[in-house]
mmCIF file of C-alpha atoms in Angstrom:
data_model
loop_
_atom_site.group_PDB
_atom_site.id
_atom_site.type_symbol
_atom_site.label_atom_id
_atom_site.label_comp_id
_atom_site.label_asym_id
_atom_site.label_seq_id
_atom_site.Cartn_x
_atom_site.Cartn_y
_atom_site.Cartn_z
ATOM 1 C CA UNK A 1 -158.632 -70.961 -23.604
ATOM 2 C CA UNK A 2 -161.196 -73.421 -22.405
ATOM 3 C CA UNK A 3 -164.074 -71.876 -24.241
ATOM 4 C CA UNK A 4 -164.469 -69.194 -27.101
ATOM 5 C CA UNK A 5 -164.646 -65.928 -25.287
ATOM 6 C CA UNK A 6 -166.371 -63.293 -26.951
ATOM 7 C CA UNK A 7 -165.857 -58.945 -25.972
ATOM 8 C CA UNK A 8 -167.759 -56.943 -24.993
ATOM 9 C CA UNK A 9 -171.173 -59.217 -24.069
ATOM 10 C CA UNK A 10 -173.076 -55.763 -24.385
ATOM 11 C CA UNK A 11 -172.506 -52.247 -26.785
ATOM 12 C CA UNK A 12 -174.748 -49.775 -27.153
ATOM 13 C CA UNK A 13 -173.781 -46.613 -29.794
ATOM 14 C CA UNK A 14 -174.969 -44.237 -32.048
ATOM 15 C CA UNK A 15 -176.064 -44.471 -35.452
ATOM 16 C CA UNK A 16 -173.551 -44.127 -37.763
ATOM 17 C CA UNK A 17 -170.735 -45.207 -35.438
ATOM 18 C CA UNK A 18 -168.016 -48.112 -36.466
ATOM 19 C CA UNK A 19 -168.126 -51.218 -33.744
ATOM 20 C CA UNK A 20 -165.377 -53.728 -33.038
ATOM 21 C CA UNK A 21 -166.741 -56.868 -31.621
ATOM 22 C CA UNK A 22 -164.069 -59.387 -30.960
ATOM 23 C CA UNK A 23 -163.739 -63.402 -30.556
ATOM 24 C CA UNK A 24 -161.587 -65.516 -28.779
ATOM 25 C CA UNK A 25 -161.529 -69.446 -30.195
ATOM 26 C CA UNK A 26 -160.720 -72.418 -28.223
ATOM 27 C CA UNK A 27 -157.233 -72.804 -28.643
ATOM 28 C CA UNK A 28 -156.289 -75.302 -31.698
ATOM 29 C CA UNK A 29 -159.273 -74.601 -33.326
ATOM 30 C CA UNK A 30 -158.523 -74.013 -36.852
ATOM 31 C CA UNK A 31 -161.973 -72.962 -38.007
ATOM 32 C CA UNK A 32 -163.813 -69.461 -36.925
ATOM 33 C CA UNK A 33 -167.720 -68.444 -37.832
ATOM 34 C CA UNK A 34 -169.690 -65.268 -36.999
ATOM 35 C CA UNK A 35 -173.402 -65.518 -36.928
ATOM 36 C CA UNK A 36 -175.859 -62.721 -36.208
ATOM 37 C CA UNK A 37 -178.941 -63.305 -34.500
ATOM 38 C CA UNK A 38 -181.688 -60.924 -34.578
ATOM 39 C CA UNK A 39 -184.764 -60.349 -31.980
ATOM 40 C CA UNK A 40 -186.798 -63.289 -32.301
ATOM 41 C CA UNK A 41 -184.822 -65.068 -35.607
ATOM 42 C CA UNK A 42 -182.891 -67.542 -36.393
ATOM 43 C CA UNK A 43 -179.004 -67.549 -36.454
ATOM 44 C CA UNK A 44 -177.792 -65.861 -40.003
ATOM 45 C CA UNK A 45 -174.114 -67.088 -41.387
ATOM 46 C CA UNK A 46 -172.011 -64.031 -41.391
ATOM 47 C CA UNK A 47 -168.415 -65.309 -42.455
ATOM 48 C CA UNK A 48 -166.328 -68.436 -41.828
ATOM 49 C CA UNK A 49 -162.324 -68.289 -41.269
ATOM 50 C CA UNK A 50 -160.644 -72.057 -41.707
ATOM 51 C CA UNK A 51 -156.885 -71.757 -41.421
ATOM 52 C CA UNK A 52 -154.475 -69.732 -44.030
ATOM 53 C CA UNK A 53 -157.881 -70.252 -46.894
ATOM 54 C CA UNK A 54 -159.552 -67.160 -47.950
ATOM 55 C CA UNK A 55 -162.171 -66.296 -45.677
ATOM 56 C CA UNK A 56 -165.728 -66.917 -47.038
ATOM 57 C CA UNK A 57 -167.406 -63.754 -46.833
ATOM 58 C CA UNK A 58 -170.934 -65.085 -48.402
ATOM 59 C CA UNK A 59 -173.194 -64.380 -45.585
ATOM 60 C CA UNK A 60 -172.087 -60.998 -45.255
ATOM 61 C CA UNK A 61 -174.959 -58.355 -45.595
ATOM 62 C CA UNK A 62 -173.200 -55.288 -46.921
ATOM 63 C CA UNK A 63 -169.844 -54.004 -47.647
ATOM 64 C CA UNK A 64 -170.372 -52.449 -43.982
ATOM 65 C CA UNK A 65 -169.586 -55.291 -42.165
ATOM 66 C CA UNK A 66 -165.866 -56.933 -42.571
ATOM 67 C CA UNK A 67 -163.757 -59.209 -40.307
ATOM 68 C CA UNK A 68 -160.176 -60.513 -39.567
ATOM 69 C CA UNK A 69 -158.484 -63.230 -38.072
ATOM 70 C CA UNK A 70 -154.982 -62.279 -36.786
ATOM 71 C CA UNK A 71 -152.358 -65.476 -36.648
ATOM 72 C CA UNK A 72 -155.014 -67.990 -37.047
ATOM 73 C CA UNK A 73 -156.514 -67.065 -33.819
ATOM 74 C CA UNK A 74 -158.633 -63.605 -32.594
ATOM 75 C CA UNK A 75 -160.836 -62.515 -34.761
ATOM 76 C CA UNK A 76 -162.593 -58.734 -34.511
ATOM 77 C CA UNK A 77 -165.743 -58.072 -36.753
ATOM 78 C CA UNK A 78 -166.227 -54.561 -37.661
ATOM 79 C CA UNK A 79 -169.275 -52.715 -38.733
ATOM 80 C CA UNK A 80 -169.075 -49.392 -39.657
ATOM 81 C CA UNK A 81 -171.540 -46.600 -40.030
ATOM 82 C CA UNK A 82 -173.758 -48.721 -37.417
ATOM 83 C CA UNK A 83 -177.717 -48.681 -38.531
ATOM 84 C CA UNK A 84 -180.079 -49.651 -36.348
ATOM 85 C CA UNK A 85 -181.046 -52.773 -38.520
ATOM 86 C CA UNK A 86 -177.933 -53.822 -37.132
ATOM 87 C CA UNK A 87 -178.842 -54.315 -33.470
ATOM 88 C CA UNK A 88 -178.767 -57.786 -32.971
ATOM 89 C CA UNK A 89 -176.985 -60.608 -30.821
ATOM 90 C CA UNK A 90 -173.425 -61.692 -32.643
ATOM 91 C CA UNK A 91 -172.413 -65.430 -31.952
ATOM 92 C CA UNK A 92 -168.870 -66.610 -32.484
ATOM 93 C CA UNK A 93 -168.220 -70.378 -32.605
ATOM 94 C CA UNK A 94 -164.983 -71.994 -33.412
ATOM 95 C CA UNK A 95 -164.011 -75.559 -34.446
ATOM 96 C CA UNK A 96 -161.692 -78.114 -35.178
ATOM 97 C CA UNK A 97 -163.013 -78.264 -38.815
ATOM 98 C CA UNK A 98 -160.652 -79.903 -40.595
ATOM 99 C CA UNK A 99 -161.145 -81.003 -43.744
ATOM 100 C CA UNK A 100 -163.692 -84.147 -44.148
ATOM 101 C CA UNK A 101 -163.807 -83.996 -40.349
ATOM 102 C CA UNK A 102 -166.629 -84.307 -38.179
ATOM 103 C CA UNK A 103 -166.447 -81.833 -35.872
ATOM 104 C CA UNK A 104 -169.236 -79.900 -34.343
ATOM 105 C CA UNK A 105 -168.922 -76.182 -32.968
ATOM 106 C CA UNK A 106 -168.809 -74.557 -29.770
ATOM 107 C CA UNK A 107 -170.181 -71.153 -29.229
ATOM 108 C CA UNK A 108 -169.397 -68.182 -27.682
ATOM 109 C CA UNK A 109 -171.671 -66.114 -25.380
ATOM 110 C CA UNK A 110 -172.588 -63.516 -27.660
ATOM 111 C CA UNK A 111 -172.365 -59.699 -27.930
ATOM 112 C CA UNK A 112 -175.257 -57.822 -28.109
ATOM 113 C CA UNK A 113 -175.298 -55.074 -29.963
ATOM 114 C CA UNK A 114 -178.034 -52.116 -29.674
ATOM 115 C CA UNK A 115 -177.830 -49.293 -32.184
ATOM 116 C CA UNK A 116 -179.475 -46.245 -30.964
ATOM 117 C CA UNK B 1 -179.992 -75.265 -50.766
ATOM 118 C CA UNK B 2 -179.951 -76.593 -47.281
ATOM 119 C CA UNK B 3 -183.137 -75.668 -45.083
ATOM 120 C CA UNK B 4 -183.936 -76.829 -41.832
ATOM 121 C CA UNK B 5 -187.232 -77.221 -40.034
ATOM 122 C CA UNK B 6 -188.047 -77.695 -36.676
ATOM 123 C CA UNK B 7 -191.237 -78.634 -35.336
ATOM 124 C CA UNK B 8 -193.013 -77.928 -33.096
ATOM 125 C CA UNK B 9 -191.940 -74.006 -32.928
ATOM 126 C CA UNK B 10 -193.329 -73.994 -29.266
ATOM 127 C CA UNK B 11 -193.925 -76.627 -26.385
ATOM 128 C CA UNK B 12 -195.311 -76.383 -22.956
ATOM 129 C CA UNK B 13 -195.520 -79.368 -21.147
ATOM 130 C CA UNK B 14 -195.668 -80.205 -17.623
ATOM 131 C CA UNK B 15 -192.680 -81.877 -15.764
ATOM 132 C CA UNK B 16 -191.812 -85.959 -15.853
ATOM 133 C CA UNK B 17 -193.114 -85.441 -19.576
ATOM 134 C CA UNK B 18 -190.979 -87.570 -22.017
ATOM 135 C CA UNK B 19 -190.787 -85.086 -25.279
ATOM 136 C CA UNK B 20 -189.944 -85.562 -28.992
ATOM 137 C CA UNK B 21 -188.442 -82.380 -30.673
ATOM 138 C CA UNK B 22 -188.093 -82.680 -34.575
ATOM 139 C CA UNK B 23 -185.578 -81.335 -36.954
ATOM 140 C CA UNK B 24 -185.977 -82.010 -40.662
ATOM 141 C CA UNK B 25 -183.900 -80.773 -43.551
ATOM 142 C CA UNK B 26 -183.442 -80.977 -47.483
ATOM 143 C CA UNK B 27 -180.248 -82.032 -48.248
ATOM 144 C CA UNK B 28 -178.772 -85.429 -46.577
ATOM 145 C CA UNK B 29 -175.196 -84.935 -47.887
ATOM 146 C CA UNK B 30 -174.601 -84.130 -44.377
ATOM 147 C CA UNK B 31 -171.313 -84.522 -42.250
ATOM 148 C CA UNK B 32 -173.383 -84.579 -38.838
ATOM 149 C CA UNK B 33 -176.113 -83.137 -37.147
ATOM 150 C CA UNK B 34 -175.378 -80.651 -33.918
ATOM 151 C CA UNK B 35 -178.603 -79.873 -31.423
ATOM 152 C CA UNK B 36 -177.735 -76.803 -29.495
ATOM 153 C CA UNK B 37 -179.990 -75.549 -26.047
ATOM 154 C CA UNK B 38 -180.256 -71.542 -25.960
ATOM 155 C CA UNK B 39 -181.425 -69.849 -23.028
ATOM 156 C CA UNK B 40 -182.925 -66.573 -22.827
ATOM 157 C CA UNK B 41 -180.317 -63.579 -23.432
ATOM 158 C CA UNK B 42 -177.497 -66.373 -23.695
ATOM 159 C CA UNK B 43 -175.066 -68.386 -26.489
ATOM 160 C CA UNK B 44 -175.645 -71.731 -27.498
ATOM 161 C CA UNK B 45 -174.399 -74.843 -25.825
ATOM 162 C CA UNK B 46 -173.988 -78.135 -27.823
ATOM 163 C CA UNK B 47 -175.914 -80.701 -26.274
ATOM 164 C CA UNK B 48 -175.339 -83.730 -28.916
ATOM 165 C CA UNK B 49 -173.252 -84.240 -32.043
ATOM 166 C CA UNK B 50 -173.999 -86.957 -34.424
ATOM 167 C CA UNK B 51 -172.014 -88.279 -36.981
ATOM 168 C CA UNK B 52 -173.326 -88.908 -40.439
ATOM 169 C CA UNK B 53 -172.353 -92.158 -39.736
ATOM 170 C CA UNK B 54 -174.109 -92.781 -36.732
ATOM 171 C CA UNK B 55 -177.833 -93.274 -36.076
ATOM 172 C CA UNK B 56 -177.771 -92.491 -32.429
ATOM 173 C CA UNK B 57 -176.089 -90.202 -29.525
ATOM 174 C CA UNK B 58 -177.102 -90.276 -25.943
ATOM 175 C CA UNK B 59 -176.068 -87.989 -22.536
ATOM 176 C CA UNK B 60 -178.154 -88.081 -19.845
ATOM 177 C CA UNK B 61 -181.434 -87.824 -20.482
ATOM 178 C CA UNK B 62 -181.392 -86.792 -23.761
ATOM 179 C CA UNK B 63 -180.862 -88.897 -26.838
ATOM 180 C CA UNK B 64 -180.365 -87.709 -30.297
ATOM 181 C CA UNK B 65 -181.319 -89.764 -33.533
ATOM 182 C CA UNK B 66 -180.488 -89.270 -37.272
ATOM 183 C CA UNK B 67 -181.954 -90.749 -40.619
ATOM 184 C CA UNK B 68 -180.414 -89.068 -42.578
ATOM 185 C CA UNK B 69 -182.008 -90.892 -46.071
ATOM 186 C CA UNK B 70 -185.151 -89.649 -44.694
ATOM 187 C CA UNK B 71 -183.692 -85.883 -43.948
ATOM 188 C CA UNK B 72 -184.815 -86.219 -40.152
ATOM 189 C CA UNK B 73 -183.827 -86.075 -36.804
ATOM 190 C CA UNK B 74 -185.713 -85.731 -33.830
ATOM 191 C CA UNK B 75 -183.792 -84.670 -29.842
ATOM 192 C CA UNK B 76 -186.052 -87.043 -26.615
ATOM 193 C CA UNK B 77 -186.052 -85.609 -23.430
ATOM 194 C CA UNK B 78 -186.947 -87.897 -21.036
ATOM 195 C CA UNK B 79 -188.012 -87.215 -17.532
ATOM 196 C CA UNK B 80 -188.481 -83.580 -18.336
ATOM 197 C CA UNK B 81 -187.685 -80.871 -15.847
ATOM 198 C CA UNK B 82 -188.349 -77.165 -15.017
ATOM 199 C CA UNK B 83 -184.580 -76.488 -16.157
ATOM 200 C CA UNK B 84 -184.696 -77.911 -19.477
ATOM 201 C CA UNK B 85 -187.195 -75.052 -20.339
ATOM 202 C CA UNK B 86 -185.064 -73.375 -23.118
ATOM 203 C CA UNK B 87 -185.162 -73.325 -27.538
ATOM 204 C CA UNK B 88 -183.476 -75.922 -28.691
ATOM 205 C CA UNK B 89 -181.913 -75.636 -32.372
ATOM 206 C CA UNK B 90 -180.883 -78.128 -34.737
ATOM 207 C CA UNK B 91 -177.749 -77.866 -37.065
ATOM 208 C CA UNK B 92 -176.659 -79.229 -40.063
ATOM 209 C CA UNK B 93 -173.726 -78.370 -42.483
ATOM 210 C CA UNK B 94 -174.505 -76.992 -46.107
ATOM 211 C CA UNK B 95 -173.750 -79.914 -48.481
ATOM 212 C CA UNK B 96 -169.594 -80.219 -49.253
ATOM 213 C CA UNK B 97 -168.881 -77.524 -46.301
ATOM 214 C CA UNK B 98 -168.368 -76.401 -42.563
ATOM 215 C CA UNK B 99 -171.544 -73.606 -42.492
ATOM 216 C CA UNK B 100 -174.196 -75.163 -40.133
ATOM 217 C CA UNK B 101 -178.125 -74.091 -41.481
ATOM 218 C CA UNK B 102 -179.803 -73.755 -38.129
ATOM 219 C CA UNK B 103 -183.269 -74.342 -37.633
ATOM 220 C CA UNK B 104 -185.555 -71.716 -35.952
ATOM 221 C CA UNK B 105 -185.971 -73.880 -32.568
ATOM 222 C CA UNK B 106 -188.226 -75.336 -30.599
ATOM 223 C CA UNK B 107 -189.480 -73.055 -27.507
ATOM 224 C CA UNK B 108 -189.554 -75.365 -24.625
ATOM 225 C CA UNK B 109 -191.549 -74.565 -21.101
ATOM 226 C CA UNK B 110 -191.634 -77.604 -18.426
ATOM 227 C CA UNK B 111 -194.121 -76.440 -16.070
ATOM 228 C CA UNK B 112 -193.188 -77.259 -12.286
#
């Protein structure tokens, strides 16, 4: 597509709930990132998908949250058994990043999530 | 560890004022430098992307430089305007990968 498309741009549920929040790259981007951005923080590194390599996982904050990337292109992050620490604005940015490239990333619009 | 630092955290200024944002960060083993404008409730669009080779970017009114022995960069805004009211962020790559450290952003308010 010509941007990264991100679904839904708004969820509200209940504590204790799972969530899917999905990303759509720019086409021919190889590389995939989830931040989380909290009120009034800065943007935390959630995970980072680059081609067929093992995601890395490193900025995930518990075994709650997981993600996928299906055929090198959607990716869905899941959190289950929501808590309202949770609530926060999720950023998706893909990029070209190939290796010992210089590419920069383009970002999606963001779902925000509300945990009631 | 790569950290980032942005200063000043929050800037009101009125409008035709040329501005200096800074972003400063620890580790220079950088592959480039990305400063992103956020508006209220929205994503992040890329503004400027510098190269760790380069020492300079430019669109519009905006021009981006990079030192990167020094660990600095800083975003000018010339000719400022009501619409560039907005946090800007700075980027930079954690040294030998893809992650971009963000910085915490400058608040910007042009006054009309």
């Amino acid at each position: 597509g010509a941007g990264v498309s991100q679904s839904p741009s708004n969820k509200v549920t209940e504590k204790g709930k799972d969530v899917e929040l999905r990303c759509d790259p720019i086409s021919g981007h190889t590389a995939l990132y989830w931040y989380r951005q909290s009120l009034g923080q800065g943007l935390e590194f959630l995970i980072y998908f680059q081609g067929n390599s093992a995601p890395d996982k490193s900025g995930l904050p518990s075994d709650r949250f997981s993600a996928e990337r299906t055929g090198g292109s959607v990716s869905t992050l899941t959190i289950q058994r929501t808590q309202q620490e949770d609530s926060a604005v999720y950023l998706c940015a893909s990029s070209l990043g190939l290796k010992g490239g210089n590419y920069g990333y383009t970002f999606g619009s963001g779902t925000r999530l509300t945990v009631v | 560890k790569q950290e980032v630092t942005q200063i000043p955290a929050a800037l009101s200024v009125p409008e035709g004022e040329n501005l200096v944002l800074n972003c400063s960060f620890t580790d220079s083993a950088i592959y480039n430098l990305q400063w992103f404008r956020q508006d209220p409730g929205k994503g992040l669009t890329s503004l400027l992307l510098i190269q760790s080779s380069q020492r300079e970017q430019t669109s519009g009114r905006l021009n981006a430089s990079l030192d990167k022995s020094s660990g600095r960069s800083t975003l000018y805004i010339a000719a400022s305007q009501p619409g560039d009211s907005a946090t800007y962020l700075c980027a930079v790559p954690t040294s030998g990968t893809y992650k971009y450290i963000f910085g915490t952003g400058t608040r910007l308010k042009v006054l009309a």
